[in-house]
Coordinates of C-alpha atoms in Angstrom, one line a residue:
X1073 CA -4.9 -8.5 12.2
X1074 CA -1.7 -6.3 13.3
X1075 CA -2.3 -3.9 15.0
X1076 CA 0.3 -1.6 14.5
X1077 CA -0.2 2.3 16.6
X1078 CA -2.6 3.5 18.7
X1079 CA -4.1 6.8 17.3
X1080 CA -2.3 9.2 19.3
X1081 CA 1.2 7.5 18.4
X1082 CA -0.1 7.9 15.0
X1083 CA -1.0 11.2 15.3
X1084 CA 2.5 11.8 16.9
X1085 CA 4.4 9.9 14.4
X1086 CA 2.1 12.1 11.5
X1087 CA 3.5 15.1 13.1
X1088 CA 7.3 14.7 13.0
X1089 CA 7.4 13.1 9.6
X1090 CA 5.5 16.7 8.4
X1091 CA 7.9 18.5 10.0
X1092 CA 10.9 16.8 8.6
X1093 CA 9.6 16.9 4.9
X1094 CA 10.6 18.9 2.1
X1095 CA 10.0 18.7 -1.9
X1096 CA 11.7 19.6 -4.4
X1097 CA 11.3 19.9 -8.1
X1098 CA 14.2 20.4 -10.1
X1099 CA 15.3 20.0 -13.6
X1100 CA 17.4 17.0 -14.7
X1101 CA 20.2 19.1 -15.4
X1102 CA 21.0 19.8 -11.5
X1103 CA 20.4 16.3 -10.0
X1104 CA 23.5 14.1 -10.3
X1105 CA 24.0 10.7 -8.8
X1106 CA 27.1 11.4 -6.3
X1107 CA 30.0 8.4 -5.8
X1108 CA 32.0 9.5 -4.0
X1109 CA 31.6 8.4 -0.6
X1110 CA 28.5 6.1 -1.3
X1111 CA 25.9 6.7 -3.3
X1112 CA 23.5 9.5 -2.9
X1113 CA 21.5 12.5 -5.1
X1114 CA 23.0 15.5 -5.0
X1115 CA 21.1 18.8 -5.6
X1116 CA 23.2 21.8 -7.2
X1117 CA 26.0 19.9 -6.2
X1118 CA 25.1 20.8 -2.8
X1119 CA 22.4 19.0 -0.9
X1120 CA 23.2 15.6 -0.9
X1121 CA 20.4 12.9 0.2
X1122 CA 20.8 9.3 0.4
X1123 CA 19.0 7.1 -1.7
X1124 CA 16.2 4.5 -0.4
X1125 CA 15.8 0.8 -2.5
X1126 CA 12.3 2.4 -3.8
X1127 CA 13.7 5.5 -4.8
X1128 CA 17.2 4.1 -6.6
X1129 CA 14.2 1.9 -8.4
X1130 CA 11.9 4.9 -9.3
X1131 CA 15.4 6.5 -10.7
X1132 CA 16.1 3.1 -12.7
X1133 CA 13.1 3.0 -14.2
X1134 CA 13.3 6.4 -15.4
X1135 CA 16.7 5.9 -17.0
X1136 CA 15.8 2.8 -18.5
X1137 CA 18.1 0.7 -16.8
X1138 CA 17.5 -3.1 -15.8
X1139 CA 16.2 -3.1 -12.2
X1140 CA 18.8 -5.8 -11.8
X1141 CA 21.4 -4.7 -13.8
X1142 CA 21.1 -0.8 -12.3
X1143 CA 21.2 -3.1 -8.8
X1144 CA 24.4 -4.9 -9.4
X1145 CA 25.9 -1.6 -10.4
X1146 CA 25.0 -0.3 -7.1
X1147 CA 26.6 -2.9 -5.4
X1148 CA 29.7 -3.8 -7.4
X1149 CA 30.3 -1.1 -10.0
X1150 CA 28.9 2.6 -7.9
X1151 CA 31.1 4.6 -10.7
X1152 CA 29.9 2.8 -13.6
X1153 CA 25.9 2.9 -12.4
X1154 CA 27.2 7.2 -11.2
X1155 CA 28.1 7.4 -15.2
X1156 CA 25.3 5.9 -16.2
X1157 CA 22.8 7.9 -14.4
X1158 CA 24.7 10.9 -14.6
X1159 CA 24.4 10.8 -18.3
X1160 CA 20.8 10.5 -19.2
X1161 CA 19.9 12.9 -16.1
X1162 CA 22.2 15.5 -18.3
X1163 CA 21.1 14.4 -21.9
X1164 CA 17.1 13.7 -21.4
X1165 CA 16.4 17.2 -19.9
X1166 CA 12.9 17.1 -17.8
X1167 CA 11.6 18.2 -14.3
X1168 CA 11.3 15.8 -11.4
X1169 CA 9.9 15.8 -8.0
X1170 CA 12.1 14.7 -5.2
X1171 CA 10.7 14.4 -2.4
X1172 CA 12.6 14.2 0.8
X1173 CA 12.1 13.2 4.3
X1174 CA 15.0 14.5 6.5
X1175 CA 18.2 13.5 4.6
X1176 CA 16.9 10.8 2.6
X1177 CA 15.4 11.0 -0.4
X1178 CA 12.7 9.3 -0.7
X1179 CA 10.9 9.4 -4.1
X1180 CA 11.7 10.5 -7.4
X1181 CA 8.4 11.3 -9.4
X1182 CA 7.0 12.8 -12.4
X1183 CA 6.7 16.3 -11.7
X1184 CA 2.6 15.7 -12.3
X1185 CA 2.5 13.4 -9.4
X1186 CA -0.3 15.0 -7.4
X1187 CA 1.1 15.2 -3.7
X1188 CA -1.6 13.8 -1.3
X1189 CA -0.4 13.7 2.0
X1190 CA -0.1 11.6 5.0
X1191 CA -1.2 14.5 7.5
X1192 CA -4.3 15.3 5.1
X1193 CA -5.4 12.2 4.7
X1194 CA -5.4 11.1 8.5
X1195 CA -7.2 14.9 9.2
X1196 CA -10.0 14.1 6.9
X1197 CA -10.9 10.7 8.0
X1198 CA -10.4 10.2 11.5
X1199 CA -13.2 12.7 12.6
X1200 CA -15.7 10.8 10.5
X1201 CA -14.2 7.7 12.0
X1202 CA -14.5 9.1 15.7
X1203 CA -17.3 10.8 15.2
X1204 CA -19.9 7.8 16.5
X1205 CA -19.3 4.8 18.8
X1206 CA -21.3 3.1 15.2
X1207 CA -17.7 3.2 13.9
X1208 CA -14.2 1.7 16.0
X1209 CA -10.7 2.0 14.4
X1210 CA -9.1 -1.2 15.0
X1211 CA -5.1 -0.8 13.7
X1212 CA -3.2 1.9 12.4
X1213 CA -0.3 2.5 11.1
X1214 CA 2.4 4.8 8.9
X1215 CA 5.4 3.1 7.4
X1216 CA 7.9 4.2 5.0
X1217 CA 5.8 2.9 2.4
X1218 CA 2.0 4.0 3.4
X1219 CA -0.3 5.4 5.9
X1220 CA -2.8 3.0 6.6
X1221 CA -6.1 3.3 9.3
X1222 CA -8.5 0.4 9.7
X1223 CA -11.8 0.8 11.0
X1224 CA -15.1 -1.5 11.6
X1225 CA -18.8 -1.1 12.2
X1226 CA -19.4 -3.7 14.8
X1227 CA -23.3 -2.8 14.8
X1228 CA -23.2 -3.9 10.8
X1229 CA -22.4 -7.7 10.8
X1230 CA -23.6 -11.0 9.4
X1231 CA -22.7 -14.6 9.7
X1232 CA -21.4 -16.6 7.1
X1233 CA -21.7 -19.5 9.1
X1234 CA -23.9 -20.5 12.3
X1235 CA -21.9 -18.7 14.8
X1236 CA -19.2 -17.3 12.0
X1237 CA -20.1 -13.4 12.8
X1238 CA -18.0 -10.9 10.3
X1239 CA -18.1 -6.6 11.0
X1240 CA -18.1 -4.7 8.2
X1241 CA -15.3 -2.3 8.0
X1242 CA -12.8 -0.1 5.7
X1243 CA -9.1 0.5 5.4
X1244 CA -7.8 3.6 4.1
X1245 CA -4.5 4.0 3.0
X1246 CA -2.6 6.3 0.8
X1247 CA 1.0 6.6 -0.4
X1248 CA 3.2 9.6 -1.2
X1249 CA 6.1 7.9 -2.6
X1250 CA 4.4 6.8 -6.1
X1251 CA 3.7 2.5 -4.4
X1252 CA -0.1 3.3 -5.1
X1253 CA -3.3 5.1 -5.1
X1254 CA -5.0 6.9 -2.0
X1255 CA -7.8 4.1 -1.8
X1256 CA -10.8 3.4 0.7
X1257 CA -11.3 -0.4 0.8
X1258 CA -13.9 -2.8 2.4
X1259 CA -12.5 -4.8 4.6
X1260 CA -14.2 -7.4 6.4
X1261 CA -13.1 -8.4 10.1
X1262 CA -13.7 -11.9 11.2
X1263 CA -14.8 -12.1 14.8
X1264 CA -13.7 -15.8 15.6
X1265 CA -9.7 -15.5 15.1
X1266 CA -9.9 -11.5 14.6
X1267 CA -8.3 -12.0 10.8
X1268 CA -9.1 -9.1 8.5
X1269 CA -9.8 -9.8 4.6
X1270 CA -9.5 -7.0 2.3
X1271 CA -12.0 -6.3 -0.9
X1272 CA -9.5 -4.6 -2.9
X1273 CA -11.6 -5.1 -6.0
X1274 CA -14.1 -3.3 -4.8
X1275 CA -11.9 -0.3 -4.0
X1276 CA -12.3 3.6 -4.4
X1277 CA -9.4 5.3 -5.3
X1278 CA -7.7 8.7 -6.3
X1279 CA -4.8 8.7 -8.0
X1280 CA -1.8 10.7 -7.6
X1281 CA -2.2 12.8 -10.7
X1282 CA -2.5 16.2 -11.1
X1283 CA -1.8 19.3 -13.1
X1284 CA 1.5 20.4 -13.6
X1285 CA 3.8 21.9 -10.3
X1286 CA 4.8 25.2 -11.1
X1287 CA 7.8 26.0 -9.0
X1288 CA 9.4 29.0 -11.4
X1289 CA 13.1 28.5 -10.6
X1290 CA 12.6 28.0 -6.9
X1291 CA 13.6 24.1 -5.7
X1292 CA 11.1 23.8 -2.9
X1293 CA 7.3 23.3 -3.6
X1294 CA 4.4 25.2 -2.3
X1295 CA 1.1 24.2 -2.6
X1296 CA -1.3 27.1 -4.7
X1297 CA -4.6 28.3 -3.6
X1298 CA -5.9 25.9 -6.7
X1299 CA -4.5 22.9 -5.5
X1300 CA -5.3 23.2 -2.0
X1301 CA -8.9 23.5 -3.2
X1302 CA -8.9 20.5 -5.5
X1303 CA -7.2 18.5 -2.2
X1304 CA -10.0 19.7 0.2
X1305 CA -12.5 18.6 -2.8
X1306 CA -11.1 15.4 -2.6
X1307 CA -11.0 14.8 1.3
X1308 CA -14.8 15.8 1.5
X1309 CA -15.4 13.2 -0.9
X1310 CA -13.2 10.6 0.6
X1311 CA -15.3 11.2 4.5
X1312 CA -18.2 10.6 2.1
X1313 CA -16.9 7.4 0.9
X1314 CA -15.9 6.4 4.1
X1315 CA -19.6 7.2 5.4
X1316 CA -20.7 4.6 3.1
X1317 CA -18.7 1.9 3.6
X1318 CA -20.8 -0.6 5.8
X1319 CA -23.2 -1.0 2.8
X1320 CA -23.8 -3.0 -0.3
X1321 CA -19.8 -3.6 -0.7
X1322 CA -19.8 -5.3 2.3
X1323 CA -23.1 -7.4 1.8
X1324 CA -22.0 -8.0 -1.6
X1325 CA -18.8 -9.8 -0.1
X1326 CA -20.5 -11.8 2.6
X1327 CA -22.3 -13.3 0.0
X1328 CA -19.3 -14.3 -1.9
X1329 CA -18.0 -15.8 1.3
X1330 CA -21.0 -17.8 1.6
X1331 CA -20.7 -19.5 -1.6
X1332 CA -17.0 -20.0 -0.6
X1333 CA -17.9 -22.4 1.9
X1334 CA -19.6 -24.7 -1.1
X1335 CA -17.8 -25.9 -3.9
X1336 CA -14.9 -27.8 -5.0
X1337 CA -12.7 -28.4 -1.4
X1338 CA -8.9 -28.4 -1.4
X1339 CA -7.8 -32.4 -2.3
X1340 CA -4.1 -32.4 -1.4
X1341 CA -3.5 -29.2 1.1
X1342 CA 0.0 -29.4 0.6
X1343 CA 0.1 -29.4 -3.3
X1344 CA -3.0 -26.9 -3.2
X1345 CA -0.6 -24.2 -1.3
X1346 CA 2.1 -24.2 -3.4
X1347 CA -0.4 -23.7 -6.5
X1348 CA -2.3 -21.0 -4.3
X1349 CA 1.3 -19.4 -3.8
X1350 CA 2.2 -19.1 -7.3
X1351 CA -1.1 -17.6 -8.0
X1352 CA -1.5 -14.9 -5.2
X1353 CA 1.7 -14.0 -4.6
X1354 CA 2.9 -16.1 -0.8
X1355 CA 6.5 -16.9 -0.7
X1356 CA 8.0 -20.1 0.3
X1357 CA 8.3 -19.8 4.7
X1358 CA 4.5 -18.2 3.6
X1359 CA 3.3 -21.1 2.2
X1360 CA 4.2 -23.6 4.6
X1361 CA 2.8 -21.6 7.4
X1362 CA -0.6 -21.3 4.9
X1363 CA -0.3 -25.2 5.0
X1364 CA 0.2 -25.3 8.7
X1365 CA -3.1 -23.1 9.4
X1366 CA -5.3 -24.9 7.3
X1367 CA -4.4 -28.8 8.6
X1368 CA -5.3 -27.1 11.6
X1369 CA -8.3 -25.5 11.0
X1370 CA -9.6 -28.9 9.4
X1371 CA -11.6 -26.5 6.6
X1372 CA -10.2 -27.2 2.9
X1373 CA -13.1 -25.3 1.4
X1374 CA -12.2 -21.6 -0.3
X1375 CA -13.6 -19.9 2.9
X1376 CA -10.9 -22.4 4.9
X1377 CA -7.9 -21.5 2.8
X1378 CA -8.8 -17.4 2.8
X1379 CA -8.9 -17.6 6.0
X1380 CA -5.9 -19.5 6.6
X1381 CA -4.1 -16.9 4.3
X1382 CA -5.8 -13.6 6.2
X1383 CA -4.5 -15.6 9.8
X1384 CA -1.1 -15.6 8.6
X1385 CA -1.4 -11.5 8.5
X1386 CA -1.5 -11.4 12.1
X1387 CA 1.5 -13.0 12.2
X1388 CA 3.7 -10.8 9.7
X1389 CA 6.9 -9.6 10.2
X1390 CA 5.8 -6.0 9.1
X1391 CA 2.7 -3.6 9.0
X1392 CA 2.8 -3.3 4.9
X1393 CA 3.3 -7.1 4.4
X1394 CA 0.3 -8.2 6.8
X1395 CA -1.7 -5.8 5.0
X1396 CA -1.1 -7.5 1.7
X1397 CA -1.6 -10.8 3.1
X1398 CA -4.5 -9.7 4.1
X1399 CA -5.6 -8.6 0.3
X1400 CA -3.7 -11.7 -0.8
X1401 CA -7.4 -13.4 1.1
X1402 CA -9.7 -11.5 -0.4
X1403 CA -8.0 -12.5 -4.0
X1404 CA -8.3 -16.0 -3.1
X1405 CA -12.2 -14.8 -2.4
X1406 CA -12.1 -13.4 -6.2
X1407 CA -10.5 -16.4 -7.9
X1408 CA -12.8 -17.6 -11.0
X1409 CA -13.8 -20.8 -10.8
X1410 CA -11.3 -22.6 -13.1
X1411 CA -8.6 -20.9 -11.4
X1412 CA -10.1 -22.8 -7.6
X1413 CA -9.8 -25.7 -9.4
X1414 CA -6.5 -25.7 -10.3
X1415 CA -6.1 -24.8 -6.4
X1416 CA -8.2 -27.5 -5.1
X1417 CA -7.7 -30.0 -7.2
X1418 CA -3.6 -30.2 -7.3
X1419 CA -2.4 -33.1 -6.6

């Protein structure tokens, strides 16, 4: 598992993001895509922010531009991609959320996205997280993308093998740029190599959508008295979730790990990988270190190749990338049984 910050840094890093956020929800009309020196939003024709890869693809998508073709006008054709942009953001008349952080604008949502923040989030789980030395957080982390705090209940555990000992556990994470839901997750933290797999199909999530923002005619966004009840609504119930983690979710995957250690085993490891690749998602320098951690762990059952896919998380060149490896194992957990076979039987 990465580990990521320790929870003051997080705490820390929480802090001076809030500070430096600000959204705004403006009508089509007085957005335009500015060329002139680069390529940024421009506000009024004032307030210029510069544009990050998700946010020039949440603006794509909106327009109904080609993520590839919107791309290559970015990098070869700024004016022509400026015209195009410019135009529908003038002749398709709606309001947007922008949300910014610092200079840089970061998303660009539906003005019903429902903002959930970072700061609330983190405020409503850690102190039923740190409440009892029954529950540890074990990583945390805040990137660009997501917040993310991972936590285990070392007095909950359960072998899947003789001596194999797994902890129940959860990950909560939440996005407030529109890459996903705020979700609490069971996650189940392997004691021999320290590897965390994530349940994601046993989730509980709240999506970011929500009544309509009324800003009148002002371009910054304030949250109402109605909102702010809804979002403490929704934080007692997500300490309640948390609460409940250790319990039949995590039994209910131990299980499943246990009948992963039967079944049909792996035939030719290397052809195996590149099947498991194109099935879960692992790209090519991925795969082969897949293939390297399962020749050495000398286990070619499903259990041996989840756990040679959750290993290479702790390994990943980035927080948001480990984490997905680490769901990337607990969909190799979730694979039907014809889909295995195709896996374990390449050749």
């Amino acid at each position: 598992m990465k580990y990521g910050r320790s929870l003051v840094e997080l705490a820390q890093e929480l802090q001076i993001r809030s500070a430096a956020k600000r959204d705004l929800v403006a009508p089509t009309e007085r957005l335009r895509l500015d060329v002139d020196d680069g390529v940024s939003l421009a506000v009024d024709g004032e307030a210029m922010y510069s544009l990050t890869r998700h946010t020039h693809r949440q603006i794509a998508a909106w327009a109904g531009v080609p993520t590839a073709y919107y791309e290559r006008m970015l990098a070869e054709a700024p004016r022509l991609l400026g015209a195009n942009v410019n135009h529908w953001l003038n002749e398709t008349p709606a309001r947007r959320l922008v949300r910014t952080l610092g200079g840089t604008a970061r998303a660009f949502l539906s003005d019903r996205y429902r903002r959930l923040d970072n700061e609330d989030v983190a405020e409503a789980a850690l102190p039923v997280l740190l409440e009892s030395d029954d529950i540890q957080v074990v990583s945390a982390e805040v990137t660009d993308s997501r917040l993310y705090i991972k936590a285990v209940f070392p007095r909950v555990a359960e072998e899947v093998r003789r001596g194999d000992v797994v902890q129940a556990g959860v990950v909560i994470s939440n996005s407030e740029i529109g890459l996903g839901s705020l979700s609490v997750v069971p996650l189940v933290y392997r004691l021999v190599c320290l590897n965390g797999m994530i349940a994601a199909d046993a989730a509980w999530r709240k999506y970011h959508v929500g009544r309509l923002i009324d800003a009148s005619d002002d371009l910054s966004v304030y949250r109402d008295e109605t909102i702010a009840a809804d979002d403490r609504a929704l934080m007692m119930k997500l300490q309640d979730v948390v609460r409940a983690a250790s319990g039949d979710a995590f039994r209910a995957v131990v299980e499943r790990m246990r009948e992963a250690t039967e079944g049909p085993t792996v035939r030719s490891p290397v052809k195996a990988v590149e099947v498991l690749g194109r099935t879960v998602g692992l790209r090519g320098p991925e795969q082969e270190s897949v293939l390297e951690r399962l020749i050495r762990g000398q286990d070619y059952s499903r259990y041996g190749v989840m756990n040679a896919v959750t290993n290479l998380a702790n390994d990943a060149p980035d927080y948001d990338r480990a984490t997905e490896l680490e769901a990337m194992g607990g969909r190799v957990l979730t694979l039907g049984a014809d889909q295995w076979r195709l896996v374990a039987e390449a050749v």
